[in-house]
Coordinates of C-alpha atoms and ligand atoms in Angstrom, one line a residue:
X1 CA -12.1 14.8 -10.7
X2 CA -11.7 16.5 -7.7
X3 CA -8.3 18.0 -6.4
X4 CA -6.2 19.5 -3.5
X5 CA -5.5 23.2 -3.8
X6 CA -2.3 23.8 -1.1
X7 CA -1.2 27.1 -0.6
X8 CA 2.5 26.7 0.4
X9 CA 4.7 28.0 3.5
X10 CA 2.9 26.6 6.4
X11 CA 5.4 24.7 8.7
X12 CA 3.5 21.1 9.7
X13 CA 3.8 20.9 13.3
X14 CA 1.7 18.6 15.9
X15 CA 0.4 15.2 16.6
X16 CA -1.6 12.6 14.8
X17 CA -2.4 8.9 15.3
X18 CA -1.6 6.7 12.2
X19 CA -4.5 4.5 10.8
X20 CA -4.2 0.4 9.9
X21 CA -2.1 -0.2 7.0
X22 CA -3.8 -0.2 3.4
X23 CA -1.4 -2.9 2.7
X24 CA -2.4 -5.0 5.9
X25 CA -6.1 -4.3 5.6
X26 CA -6.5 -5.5 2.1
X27 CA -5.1 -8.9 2.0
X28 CA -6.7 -9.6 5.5
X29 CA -10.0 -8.6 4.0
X30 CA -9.8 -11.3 1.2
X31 CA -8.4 -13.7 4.0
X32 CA -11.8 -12.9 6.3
X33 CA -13.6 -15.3 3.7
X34 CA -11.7 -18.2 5.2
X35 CA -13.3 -18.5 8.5
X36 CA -16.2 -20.1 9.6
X37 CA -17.6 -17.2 11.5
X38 CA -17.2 -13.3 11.5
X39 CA -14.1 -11.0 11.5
X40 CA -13.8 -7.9 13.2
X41 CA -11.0 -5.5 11.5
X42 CA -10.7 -2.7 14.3
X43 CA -9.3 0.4 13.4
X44 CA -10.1 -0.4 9.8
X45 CA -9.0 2.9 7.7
X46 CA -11.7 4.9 5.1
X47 CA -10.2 4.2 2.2
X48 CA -11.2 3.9 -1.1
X49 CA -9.1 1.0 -2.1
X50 CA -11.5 -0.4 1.3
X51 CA -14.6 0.2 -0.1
X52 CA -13.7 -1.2 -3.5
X53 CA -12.7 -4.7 -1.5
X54 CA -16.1 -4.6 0.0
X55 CA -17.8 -3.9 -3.0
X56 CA -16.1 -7.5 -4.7
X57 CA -16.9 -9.3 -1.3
X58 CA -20.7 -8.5 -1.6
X59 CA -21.1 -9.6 -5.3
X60 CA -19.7 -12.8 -3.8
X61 CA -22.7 -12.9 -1.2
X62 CA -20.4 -11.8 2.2
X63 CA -21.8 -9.1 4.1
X64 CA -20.0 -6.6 5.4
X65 CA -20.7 -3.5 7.9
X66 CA -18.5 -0.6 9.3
X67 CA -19.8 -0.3 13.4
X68 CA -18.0 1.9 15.5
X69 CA -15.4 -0.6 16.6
X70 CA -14.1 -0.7 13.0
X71 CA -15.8 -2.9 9.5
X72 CA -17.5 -6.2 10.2
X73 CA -17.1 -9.5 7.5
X74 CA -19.3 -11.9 7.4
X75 CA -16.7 -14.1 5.4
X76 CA -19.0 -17.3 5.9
X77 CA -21.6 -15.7 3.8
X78 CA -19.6 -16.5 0.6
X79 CA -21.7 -17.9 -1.7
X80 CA -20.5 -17.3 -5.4
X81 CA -16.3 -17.5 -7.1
X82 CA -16.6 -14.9 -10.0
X83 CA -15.6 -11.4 -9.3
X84 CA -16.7 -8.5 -11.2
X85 CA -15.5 -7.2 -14.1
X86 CA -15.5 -4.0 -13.0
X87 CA -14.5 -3.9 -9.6
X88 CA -11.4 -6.2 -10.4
X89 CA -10.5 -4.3 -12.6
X90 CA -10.4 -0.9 -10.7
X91 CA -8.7 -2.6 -7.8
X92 CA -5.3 -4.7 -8.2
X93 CA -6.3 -6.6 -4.5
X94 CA -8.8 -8.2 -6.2
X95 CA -6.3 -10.9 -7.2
X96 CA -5.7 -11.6 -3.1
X97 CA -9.4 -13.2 -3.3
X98 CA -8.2 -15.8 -6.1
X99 CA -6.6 -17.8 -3.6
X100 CA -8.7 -17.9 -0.4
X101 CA -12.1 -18.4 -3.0
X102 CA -10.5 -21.3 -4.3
X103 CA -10.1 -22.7 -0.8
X104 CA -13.4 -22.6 0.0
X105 CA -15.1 -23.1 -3.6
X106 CA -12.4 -24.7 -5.7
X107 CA -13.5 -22.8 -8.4
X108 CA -13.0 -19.1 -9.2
X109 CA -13.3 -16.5 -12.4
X110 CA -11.7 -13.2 -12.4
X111 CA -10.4 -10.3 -15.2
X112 CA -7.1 -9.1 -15.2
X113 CA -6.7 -7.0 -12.3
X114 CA -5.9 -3.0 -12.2
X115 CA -4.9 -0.7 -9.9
X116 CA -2.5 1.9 -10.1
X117 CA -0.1 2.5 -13.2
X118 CA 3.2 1.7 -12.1
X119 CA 4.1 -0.6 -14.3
X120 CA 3.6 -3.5 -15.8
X121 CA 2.1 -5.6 -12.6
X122 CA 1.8 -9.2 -14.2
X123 CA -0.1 -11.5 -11.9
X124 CA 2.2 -14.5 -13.4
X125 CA 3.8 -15.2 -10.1
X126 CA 0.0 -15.3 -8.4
X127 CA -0.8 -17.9 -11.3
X128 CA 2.6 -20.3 -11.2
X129 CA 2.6 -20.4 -7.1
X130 CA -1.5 -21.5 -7.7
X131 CA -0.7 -23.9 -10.1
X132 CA 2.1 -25.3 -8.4
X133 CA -0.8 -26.4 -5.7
X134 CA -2.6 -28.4 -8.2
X135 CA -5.0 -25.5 -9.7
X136 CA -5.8 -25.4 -13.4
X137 CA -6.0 -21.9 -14.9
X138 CA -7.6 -21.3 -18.2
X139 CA -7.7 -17.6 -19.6
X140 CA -10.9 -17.1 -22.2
X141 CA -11.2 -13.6 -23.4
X142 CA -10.1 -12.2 -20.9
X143 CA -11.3 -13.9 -18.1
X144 CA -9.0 -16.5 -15.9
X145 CA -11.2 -19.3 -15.4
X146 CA -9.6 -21.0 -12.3
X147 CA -10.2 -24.9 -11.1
X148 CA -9.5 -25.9 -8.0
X149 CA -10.7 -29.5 -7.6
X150 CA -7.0 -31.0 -7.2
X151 CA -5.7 -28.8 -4.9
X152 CA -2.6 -29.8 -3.0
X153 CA -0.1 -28.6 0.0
X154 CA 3.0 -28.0 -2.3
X155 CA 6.6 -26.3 -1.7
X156 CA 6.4 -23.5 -3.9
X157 CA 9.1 -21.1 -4.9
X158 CA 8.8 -17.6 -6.0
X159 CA 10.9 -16.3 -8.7
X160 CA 10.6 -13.0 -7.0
X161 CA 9.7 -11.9 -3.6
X162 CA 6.6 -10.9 -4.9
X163 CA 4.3 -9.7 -1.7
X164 CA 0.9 -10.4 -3.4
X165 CA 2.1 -13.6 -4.8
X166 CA 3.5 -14.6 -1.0
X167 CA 0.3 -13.3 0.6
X168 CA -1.9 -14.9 -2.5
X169 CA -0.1 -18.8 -2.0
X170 CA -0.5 -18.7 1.9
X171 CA -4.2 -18.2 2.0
X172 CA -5.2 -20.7 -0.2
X173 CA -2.9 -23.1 1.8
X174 CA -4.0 -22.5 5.1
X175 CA -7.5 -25.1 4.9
X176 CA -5.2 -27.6 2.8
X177 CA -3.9 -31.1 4.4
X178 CA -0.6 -31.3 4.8
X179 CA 2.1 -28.2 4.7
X180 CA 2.9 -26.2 2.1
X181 CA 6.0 -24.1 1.9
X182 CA 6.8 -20.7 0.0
X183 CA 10.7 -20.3 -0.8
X184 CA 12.3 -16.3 -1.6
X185 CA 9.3 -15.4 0.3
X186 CA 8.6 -11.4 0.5
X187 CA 9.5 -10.3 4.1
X188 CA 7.2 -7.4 4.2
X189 CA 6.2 -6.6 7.6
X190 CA 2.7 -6.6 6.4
X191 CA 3.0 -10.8 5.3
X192 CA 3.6 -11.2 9.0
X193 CA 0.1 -9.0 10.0
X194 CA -1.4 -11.4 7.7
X195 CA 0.0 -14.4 9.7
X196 CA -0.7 -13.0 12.4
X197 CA -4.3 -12.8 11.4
X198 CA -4.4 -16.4 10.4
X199 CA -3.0 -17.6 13.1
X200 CA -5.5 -15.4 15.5
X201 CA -8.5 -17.3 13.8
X202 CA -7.1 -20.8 14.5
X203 CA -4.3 -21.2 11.4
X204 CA -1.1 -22.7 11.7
X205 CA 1.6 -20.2 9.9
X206 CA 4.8 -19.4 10.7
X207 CA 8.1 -18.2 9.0
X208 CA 6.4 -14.8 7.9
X209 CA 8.7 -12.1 7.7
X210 CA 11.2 -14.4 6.6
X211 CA 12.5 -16.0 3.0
X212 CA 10.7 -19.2 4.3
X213 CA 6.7 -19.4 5.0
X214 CA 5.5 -22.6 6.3
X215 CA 1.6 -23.1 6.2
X216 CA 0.3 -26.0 8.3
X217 CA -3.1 -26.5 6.8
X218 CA -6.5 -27.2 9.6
X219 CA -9.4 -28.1 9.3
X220 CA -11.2 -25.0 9.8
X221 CA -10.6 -21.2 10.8
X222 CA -13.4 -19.8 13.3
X223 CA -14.3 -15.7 13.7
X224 CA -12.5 -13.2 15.9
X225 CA -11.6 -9.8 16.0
X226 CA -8.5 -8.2 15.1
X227 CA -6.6 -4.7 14.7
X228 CA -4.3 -4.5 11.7
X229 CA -0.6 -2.7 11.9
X230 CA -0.5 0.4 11.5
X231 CA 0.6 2.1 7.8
X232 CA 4.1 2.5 7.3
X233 CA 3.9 4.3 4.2
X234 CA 1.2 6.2 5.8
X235 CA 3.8 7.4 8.9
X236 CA 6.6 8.0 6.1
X237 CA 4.6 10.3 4.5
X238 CA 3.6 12.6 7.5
X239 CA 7.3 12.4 8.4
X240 CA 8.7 13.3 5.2
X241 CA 5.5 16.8 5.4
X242 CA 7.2 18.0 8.5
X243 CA 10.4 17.5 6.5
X244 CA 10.1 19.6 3.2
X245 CA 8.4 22.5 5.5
X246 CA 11.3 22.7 8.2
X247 CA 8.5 21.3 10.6
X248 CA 8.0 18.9 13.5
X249 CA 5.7 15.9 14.1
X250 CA 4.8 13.4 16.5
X251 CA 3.0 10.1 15.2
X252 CA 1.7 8.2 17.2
X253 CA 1.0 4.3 16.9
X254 CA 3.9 4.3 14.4
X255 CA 6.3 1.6 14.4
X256 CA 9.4 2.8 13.9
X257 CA 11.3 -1.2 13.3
X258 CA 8.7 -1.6 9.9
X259 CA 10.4 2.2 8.6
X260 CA 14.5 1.7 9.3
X261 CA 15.7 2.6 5.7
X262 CA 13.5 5.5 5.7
X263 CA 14.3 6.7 8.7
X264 CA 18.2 6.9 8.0
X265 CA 17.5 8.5 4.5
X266 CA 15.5 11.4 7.0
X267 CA 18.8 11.4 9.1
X268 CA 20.8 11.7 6.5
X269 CA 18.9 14.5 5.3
X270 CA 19.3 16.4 8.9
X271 CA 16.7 15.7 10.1
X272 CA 16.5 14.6 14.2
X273 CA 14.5 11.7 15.3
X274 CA 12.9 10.6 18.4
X275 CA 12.0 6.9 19.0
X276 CA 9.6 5.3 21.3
X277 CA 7.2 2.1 21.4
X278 CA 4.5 2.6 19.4
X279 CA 5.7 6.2 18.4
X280 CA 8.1 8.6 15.9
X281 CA 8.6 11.8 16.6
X282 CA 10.5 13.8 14.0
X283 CA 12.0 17.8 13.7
X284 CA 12.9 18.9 10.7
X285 CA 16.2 21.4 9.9
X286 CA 15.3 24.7 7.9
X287 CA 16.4 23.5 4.8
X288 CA 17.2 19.8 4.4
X289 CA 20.6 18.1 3.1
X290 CA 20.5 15.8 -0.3
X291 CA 21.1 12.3 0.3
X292 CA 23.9 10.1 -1.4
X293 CA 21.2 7.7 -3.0
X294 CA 17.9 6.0 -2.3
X295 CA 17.7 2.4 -3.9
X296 CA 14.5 0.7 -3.4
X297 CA 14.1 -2.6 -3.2
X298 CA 11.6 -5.5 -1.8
X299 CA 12.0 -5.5 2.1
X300 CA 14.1 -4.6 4.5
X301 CA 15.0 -2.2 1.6
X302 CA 14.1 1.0 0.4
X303 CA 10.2 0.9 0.1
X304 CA 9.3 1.5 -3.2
X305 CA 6.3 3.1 -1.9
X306 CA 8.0 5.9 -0.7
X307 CA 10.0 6.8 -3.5
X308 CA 8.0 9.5 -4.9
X309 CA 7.7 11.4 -1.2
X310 CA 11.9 11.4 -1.2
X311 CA 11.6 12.9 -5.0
X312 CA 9.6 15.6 -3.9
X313 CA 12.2 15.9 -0.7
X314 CA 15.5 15.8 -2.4
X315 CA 13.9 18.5 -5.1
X316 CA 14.4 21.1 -2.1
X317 CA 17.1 19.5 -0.9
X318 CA 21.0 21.0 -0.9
X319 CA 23.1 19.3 -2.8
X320 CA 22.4 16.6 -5.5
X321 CA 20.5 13.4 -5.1
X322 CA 20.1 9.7 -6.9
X323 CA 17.0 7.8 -6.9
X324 CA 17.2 4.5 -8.2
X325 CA 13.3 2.8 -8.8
X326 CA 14.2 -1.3 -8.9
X327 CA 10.8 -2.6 -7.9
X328 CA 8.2 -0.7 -10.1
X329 CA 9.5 0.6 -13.9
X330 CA 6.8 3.6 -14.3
X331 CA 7.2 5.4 -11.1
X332 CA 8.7 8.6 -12.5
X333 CA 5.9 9.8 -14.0
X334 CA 5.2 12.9 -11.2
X335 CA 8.3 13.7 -12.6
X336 CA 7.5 16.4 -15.3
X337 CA 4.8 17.9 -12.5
X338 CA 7.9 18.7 -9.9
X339 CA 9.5 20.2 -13.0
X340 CA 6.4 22.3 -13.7
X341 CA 7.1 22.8 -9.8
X342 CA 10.6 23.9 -10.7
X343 CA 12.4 21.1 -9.8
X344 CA 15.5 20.3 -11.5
X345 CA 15.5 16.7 -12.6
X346 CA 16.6 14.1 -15.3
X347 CA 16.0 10.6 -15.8
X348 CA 18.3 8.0 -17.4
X349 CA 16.5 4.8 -17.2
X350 CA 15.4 3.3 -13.7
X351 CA 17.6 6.4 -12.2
X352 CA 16.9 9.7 -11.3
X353 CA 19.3 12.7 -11.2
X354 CA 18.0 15.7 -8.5
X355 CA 19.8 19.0 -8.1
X356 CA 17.9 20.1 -5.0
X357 CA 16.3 23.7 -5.3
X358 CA 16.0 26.1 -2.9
X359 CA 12.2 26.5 -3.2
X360 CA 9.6 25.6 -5.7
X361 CA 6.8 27.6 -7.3
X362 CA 3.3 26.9 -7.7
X363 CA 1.5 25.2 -10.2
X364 CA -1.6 23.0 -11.4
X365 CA -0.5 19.2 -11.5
X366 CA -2.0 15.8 -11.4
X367 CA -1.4 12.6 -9.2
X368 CA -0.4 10.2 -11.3
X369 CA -1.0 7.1 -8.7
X370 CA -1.4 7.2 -4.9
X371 CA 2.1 7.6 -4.0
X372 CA 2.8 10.4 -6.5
X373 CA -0.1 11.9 -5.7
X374 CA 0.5 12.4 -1.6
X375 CA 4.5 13.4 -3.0
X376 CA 3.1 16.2 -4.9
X377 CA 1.4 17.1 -1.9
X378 CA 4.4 17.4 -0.3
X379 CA 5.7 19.4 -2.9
X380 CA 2.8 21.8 -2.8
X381 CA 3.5 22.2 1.2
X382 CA 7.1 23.4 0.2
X383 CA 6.2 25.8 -2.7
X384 CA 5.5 29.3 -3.0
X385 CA 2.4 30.1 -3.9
X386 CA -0.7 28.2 -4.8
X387 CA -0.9 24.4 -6.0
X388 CA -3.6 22.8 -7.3
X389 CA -3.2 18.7 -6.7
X390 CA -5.8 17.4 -9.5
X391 CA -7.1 13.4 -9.5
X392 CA -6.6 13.4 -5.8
X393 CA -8.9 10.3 -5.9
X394 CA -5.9 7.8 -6.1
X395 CA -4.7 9.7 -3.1
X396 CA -8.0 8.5 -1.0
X397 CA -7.4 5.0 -1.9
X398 CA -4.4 4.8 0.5
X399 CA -4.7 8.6 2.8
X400 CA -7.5 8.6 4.9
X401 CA -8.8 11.8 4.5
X402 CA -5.3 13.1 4.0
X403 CA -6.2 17.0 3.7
X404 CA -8.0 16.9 7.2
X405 CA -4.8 15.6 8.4
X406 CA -2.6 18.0 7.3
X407 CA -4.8 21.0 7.9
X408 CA -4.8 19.7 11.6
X409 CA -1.1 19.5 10.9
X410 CA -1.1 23.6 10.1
X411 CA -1.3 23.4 6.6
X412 CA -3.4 25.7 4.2
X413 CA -5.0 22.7 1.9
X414 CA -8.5 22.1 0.9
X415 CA -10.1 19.8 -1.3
X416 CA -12.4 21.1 -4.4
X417 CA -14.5 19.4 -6.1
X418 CA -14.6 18.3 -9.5
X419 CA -17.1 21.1 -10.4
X420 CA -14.9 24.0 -9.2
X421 CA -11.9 22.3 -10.2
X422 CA -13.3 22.3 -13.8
Ligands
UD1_1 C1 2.5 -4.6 -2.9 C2 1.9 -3.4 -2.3 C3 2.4 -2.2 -3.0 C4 3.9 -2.1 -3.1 C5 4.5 -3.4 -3.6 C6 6.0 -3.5 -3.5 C7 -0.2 -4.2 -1.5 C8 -1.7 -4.1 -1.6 N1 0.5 -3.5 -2.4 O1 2.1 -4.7 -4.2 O2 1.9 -1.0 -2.4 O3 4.3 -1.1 -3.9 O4 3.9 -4.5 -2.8 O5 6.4 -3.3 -2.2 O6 0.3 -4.8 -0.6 N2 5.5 -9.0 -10.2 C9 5.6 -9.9 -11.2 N3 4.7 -10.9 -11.3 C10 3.7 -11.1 -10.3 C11 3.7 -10.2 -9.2 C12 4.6 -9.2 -9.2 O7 6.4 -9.7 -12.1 O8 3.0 -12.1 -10.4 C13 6.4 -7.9 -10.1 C14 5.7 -6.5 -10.2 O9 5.4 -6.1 -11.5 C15 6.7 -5.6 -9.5 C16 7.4 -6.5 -8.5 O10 7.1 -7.9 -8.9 O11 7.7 -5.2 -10.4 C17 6.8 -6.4 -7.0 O12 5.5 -6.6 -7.0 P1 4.7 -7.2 -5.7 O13 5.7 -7.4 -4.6 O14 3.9 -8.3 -6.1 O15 3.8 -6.0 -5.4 P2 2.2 -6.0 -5.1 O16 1.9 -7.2 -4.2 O17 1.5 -5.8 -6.3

């Protein structure tokens, strides 16, 4: 597999424009089956995680083509309700599609899902919100044979603010009579993009971004064209580069509302922030300041994805640091790479302990999962010496083209293959 080799020391300094969020893009690309007509996703990111979405939407008979105005879906093309084995499997989205297949075909087969390794990732709150509107789920070896014939508008309530399970129940309500309602909702910024989606192809959803989602079912959704919110994991990251290197950034179409608790940490840290519509603008101190703790939890909380970039932040930080992981239970495995790094950190449990280093030393790690894999990027920025940042292709399922970025940022990265990584 192919990796990032970072040679450290190089202050990040400049401007970029952040892409549509990951986390947007993929729901709203299962959602495109629901209308009767075409969906235009402007400003669509390359992404691996994207392509992998496109490859399950052609095996169900929906065309789909990147133009220059962003990726086109021909969502009215669907003609079949089992995904493949394979592509489920490599993707965790794939389980968005269960719910807007069954309310177009009332029938749908899928695997288990995959995607990254950070944790367990049951789908049992997908499955009880389904079957709470009327749809009977059998699993036979494997497989999750799903009947939709007797689906209903239902008031479901979540156990847990889960987002895909929120995301998952509103779709497949929104060509149902009658209303369905989701209690402890997820309030992640990106539920609302999807509403917002809905709504812009002739839905009737409101409540996102609350506890409380109310889906109005209609008769039918038509075609349109619409441009995702930008990534907020995706400006977090960028922010938290010029950070470790003491550097200073400007992102532009970066919503700074959707980032609050990261923000503060980076304030907390010393770090001095500028604010505008649509943009962040961020300058770094020459060494930054450990913070008291990060927590993460489902939003407005600390976003879990962005826990591994504030490991790699407080391992240069002065002063000691707590990181406390609530959401996901195996997100400290980059952990024994920033030691490698010479970071100094122990783990009890769902907490990390981080005595903050003054610098850290090259060394040859491996991403782990996607936001692991940009933290030890991060790291590698910071370190003296050369890095080499291996399995970088869970990185491109969520950084478009990350390295390009950061070189354009003043970094010394490149990306090797797998040959000459070998
Ligand atoms: C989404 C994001 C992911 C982010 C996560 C939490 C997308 C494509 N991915 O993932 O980047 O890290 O939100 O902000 O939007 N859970 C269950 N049963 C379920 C579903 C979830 O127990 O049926 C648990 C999970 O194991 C996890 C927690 O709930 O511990 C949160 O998961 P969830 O909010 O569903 O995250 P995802 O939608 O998978």
């Amino acid at each position: 597999m192919g990796g990032f080799l970072v040679r450290g020391g190089e202050r990040i300094w400049g401007e970029i424009r952040v892409d549509a969020a990951k986390n947007a893009v993929l729901p709203i690309l299962a959602a495109a089956i629901l209308p009767n007509g075409q969906t235009l996703l402007r400003n669509c990111p390359h992404l691996s995680d994207v392509e992998s979405m496109r490859g399950i939407l052609h095996t169900l008979g929906c065309k789909t083509e990147w133009t220059d105005e962003g990726l086109v879906i021909y969502g009215d093309m669907l003609s079949k309700g089992e995904m493949p084995e394979h592509l489920s499997k490599r993707v965790r989205s794939s389980i968005f599609l269960l719910g807007p297949i069954l309310a177009r075909m009332r029938k749908a087969a899928m695997v288990y899902p995959g995607g990254c390794e950070i944790g367990l990732r049951p789908i049992d709150l997908h499955l009880s919100g389904l079957r709470r509107m009327g749809v009977s789920i059998r699993e036979e070896g494997g497989v999750l044979y799903c009947d939709g014939s007797k689906m209903h508008a239902a008031d479901v309530h979540l156990d847990y603010p889960s987002v895909g399970a929120t995301e998952n129940v509103m779709m497949s309500a929104v060509l149902l009579d009658g209303t369905t309602t989701i209690t402890n909702a997820a309030r992640e910024p990106e539920i609302e993009d999807l509403q917002r989606y809905i709504n812009a192809m002739g839905g009737n959803v409101c409540g996102a971004g609350t506890d409380t989602v109310v889906v109005k079912g209609v008769k039918a959704l038509h075609g349109g064209e619409y441009e995702p919110m930008p990534d907020r994991i995706v400006t977090g990251t960028y922010l938290c580069a010029a950070a470790i290197t003491g550097g200073a950034v400007t992102l532009r179409n970066a919503r700074a509302g959707d980032l609050r608790a990261v923000l503060d940490k980076l304030m907390e840290m010393g770090c001095a922030l500028r604010e505008e519509e649509n943009l962040i603008a961020l300058a770094a101190p020459c060494r930054l300041k450990a913070f008291h703790q990060v927590q993460t939890q489902p939003y407005p909380g600390f976003p879990t994805d962005m826990q591994s970039q504030m490991l790699a932040l407080a391992s240069v930080a002065k002063g000691s640091s707590v990181i406390i992981e609530n959401v996901f239970e195996n997100r400290f495995a980059m952990v024994g790479d920033l030691r490698r790094m010479g970071a100094d950190i122990r783990v009890a449990g769902r907490a990390a302990f981080v005595q903050g280093k003054e610098c850290l030393c090259g060394a040859q790690v491996q991403s782990h999962d996607l936001r692991a894999g940009a933290a030890l990027v991060l790291a590698a920025l910071k370190a003296e010496g050369e890095t080499l940042v291996r399995d970088v292709h869970f990185i491109d399922r969520g950084y478009e083209k990350m390295e390009e970025r950061l070189r354009m940022l003043g970094a010394d990265i490149r990306r090797i293959t797998a040959e000459e990584n070998a």
